[in-house]
Tab-separated table of C-alpha atoms in Angstrom:
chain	number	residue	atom	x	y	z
A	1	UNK	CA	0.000	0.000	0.000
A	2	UNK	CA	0.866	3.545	-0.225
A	3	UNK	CA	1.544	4.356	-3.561
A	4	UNK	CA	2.404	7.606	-5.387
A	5	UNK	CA	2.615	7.224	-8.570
A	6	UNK	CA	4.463	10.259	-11.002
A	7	UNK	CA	3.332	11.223	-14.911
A	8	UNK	CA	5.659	11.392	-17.270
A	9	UNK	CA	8.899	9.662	-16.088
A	10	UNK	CA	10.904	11.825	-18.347
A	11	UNK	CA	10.109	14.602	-20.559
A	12	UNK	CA	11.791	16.395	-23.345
A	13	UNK	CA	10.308	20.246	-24.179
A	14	UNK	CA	11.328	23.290	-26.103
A	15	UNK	CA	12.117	26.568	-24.466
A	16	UNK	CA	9.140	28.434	-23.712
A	17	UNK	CA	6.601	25.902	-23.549
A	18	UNK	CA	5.076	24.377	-20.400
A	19	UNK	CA	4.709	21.030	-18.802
A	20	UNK	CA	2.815	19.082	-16.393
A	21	UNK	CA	3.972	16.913	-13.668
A	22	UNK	CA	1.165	14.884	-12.188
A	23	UNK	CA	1.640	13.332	-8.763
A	24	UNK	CA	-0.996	10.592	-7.463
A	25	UNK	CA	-1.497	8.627	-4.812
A	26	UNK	CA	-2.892	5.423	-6.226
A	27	UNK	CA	-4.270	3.465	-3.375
A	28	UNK	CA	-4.509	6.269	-0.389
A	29	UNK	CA	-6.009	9.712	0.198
A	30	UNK	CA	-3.250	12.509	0.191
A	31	UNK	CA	-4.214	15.597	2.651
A	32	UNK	CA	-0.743	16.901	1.917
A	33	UNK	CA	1.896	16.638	-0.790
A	34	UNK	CA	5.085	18.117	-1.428
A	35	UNK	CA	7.261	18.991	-4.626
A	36	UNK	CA	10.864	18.651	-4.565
A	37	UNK	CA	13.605	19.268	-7.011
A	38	UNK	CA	16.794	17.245	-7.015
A	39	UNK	CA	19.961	18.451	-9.097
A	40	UNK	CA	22.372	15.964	-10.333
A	41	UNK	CA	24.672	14.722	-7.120
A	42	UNK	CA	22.570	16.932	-5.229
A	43	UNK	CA	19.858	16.937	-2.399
A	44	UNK	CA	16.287	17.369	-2.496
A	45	UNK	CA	14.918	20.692	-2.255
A	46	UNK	CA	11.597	21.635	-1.059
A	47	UNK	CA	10.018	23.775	-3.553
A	48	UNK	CA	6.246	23.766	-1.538
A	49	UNK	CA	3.511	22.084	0.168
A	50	UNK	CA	0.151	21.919	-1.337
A	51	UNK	CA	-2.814	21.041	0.999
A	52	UNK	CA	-6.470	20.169	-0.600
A	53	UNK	CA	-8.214	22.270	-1.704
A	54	UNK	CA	-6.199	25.544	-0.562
A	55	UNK	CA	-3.225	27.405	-2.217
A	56	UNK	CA	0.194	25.997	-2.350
A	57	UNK	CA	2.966	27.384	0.208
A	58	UNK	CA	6.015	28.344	-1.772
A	59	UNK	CA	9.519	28.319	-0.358
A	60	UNK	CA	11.866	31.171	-0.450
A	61	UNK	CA	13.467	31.646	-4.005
A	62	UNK	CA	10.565	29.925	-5.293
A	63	UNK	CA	8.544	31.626	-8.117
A	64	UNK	CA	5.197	31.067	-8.299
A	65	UNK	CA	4.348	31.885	-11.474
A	66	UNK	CA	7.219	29.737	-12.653
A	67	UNK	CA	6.347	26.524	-10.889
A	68	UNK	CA	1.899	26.209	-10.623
A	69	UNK	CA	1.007	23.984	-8.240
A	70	UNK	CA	-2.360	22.587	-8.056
A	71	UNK	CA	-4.109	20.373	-5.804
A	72	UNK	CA	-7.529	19.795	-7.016
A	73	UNK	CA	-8.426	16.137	-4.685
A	74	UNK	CA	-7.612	14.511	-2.181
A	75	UNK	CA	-4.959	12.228	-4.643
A	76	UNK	CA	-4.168	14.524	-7.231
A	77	UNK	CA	-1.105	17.573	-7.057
A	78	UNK	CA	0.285	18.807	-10.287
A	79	UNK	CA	3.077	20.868	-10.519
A	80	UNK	CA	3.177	22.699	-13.966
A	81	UNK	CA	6.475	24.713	-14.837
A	82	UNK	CA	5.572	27.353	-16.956
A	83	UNK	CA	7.548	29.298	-20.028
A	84	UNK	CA	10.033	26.459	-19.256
A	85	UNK	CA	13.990	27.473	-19.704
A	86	UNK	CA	16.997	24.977	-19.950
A	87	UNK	CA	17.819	25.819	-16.355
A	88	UNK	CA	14.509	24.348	-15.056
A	89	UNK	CA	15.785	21.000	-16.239
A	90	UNK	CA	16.050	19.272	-13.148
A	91	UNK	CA	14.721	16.002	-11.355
A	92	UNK	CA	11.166	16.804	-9.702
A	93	UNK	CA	10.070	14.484	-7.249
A	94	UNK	CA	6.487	14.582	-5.719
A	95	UNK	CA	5.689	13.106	-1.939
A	96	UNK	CA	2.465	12.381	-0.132
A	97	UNK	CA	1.310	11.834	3.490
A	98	UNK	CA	-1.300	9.918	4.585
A	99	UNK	CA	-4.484	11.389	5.472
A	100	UNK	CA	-5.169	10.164	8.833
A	101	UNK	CA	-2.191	8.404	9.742
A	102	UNK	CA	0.438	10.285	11.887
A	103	UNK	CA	3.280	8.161	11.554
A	104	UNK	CA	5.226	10.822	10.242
A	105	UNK	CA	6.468	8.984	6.824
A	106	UNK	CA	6.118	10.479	3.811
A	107	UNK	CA	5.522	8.411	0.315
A	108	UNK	CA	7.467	9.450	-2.469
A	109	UNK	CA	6.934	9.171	-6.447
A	110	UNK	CA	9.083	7.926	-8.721
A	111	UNK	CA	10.734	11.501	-9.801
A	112	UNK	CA	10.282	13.088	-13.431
A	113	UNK	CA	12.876	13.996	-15.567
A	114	UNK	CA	12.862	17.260	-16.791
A	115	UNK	CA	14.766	18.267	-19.855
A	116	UNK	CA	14.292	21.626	-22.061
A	117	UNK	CA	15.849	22.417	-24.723
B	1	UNK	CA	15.266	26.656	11.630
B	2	UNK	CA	16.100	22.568	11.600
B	3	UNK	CA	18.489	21.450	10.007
B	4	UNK	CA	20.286	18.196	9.096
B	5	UNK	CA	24.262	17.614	8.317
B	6	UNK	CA	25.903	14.540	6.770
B	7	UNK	CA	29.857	15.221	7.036
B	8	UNK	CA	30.802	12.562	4.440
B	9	UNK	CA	29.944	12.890	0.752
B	10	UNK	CA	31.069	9.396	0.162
B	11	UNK	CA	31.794	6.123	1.835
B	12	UNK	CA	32.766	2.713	0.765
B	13	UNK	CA	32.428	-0.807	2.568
B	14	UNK	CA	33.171	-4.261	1.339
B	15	UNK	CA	30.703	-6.719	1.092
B	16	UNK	CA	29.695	-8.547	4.306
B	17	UNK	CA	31.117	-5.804	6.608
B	18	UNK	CA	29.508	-3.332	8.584
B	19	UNK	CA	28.845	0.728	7.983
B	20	UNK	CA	28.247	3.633	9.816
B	21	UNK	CA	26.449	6.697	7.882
B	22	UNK	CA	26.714	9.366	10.145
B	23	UNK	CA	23.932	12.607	10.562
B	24	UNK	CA	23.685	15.029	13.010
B	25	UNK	CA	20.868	17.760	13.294
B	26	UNK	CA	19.533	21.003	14.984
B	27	UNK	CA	16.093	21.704	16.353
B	28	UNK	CA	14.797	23.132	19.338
B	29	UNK	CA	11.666	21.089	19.643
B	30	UNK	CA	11.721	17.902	21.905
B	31	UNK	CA	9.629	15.583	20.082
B	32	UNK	CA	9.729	14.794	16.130
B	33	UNK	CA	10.880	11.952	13.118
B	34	UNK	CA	14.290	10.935	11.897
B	35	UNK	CA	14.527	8.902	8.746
B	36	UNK	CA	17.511	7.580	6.732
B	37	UNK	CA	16.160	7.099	3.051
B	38	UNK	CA	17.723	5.790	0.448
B	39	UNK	CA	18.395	6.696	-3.017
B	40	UNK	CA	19.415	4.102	-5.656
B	41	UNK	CA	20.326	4.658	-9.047
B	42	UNK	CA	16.520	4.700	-10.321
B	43	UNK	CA	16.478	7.693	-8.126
B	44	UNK	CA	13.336	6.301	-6.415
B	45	UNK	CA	13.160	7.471	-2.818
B	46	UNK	CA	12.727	4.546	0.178
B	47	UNK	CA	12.350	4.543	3.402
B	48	UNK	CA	15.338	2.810	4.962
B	49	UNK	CA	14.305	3.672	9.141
B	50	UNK	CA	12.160	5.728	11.208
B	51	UNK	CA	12.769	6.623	15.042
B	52	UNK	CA	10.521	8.784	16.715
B	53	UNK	CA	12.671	11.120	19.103
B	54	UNK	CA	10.413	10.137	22.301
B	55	UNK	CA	11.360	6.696	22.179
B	56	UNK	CA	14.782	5.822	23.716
B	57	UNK	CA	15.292	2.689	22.155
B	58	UNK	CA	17.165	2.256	18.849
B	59	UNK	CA	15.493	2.090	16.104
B	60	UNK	CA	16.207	-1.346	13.818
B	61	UNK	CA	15.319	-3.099	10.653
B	62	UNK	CA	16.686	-6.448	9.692
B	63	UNK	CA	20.201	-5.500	8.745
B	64	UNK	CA	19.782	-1.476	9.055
B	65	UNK	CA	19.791	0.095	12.533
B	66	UNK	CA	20.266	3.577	14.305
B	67	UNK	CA	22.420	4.752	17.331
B	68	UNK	CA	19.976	7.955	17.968
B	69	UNK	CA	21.346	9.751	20.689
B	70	UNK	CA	18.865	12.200	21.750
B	71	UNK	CA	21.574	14.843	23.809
B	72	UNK	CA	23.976	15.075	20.832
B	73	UNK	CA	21.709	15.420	18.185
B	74	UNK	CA	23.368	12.611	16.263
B	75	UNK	CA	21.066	9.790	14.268
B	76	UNK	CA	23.797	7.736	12.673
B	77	UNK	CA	23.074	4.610	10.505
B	78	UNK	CA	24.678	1.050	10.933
B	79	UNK	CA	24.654	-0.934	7.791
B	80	UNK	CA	25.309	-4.599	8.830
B	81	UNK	CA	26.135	-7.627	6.403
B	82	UNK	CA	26.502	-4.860	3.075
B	83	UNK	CA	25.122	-6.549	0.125
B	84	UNK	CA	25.827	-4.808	-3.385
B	85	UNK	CA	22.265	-3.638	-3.326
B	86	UNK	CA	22.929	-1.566	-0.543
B	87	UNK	CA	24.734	0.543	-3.116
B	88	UNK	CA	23.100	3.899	-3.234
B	89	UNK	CA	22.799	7.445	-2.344
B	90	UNK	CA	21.454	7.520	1.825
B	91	UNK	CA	19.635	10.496	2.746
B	92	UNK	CA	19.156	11.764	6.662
B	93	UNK	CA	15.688	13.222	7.415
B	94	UNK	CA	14.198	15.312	9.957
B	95	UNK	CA	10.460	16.298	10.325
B	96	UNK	CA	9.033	18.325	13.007
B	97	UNK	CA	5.402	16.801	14.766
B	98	UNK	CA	4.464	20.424	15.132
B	99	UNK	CA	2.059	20.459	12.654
B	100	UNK	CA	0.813	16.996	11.749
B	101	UNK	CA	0.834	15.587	8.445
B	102	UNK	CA	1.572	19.040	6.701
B	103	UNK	CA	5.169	19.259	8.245
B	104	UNK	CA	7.982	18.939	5.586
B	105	UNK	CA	10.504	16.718	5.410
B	106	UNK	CA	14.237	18.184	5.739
B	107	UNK	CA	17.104	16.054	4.033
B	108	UNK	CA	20.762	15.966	4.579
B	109	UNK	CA	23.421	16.228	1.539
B	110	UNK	CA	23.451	12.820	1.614
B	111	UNK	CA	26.205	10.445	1.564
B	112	UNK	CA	27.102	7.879	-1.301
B	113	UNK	CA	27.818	4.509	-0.495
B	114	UNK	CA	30.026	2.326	-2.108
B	115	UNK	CA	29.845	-1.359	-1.918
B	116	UNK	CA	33.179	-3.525	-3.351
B	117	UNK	CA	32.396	-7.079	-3.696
């Protein structure tokens, strides 16, 4: 159990265009999920915290109008780069906690490849 | 603000013999999570262990366990019989109980483990 799944694995876009990152949980209601980016050899980096329903919470640096985040249900967050520039390639990684468990884990995706040309 | 250190970038163990990962971290709250996840090359994110800091006992799982020492702010992991799968990038965790299920997860740098057969 526990499952979040990540759409597309990898993706390939031209400069200036925009892509979507969709983050489920497949078998589990997500109250919370985060977005992370992950440069090569590096750690992962909070980029925000959507809850249900509300508006996401950004960290510092982070431009919202760059990175949309979107978290229309209860297993559904999508993180949508915008006007997407070869420095936005990166390694996005989506994570979920459990609504109504408290056992502090969180559940991660598989990651999506981002690469613009 | 938290925050987690790793002070080695890499380490390397031969198979069969035992590893330490060390992590230390800051916080001023009393109760919260420490996890050691690990990274392999498919870049998928698992859950390695989980201590909760109210609990004085030592965390374990099967050949992974934790010498969490509450004082010194030190969570380090012992790898025990290394296996080539163990092979990957391990990442030290903190996450605060302040707010439930919408607290973030902080990571380390992480530390790269090598495994020589």
């Amino acid at each position: 159990g526990a499952v979040v799944s990540q759409h597309p694995s990898r993706v390939i876009c031209k400069s200036g265009t925009s892509v979507k990152i969709e983050c489920r949980s497949l078998d589990f209601q997500a109250t919370t999920m985060f977005w992370y980016r992950q440069f090569p050899k590096q750690s992962l980096m909070l980029m925000a915290t959507s809850n249900e329903g509300s508006k996401a919470t950004y960290e510092q640096g982070v431009e919202k109008d760059k990175f949309l985040i979107n978290h229309a249900s209860l297993t559904l967050s999508t993180l949508t780069v915008t006007s997407a520039h070869p420095e936005d390639s990166s390694f996005y990684i989506c994570s979920a906690t459990r609504q109504g468990v408290y056992t502090g884990e969180l559940f991660f995706g598989e990651g999506s490849r981002l690469t613009v040309l | 603000a938290q925050t987690v250190t790793q002070s080695q970038p890499e380490m390397s163990v031969q198979e069969a013999e035992t590893v330490t990962l060390s992590c230390t971290y800051d916080t001023s709250e009393s109760d919260y999570y420490l996890f050691w996840y690990k990274q392999p090359p498919s870049r998928q994110m698992i859950l390695v262990i989980r201590q909760e800091a109210y609990k004085q006992q030592n965390a374990t799982e099967n050949r992974f366990s934790v010498n969490f020492q509450k004082a010194a702010k030190s969570f380090s992991l012992k790898i025990s019989d290394s296996q080539l799968g163990d092979a990957a990038m391990y990442f030290c965790a903190y996450r605060s109980k302040r707010l439930y299920n919408t607290d973030k997860l902080i990571f380390g740098t992480g530390t790269r483990l090598q495994v020589f057969p």
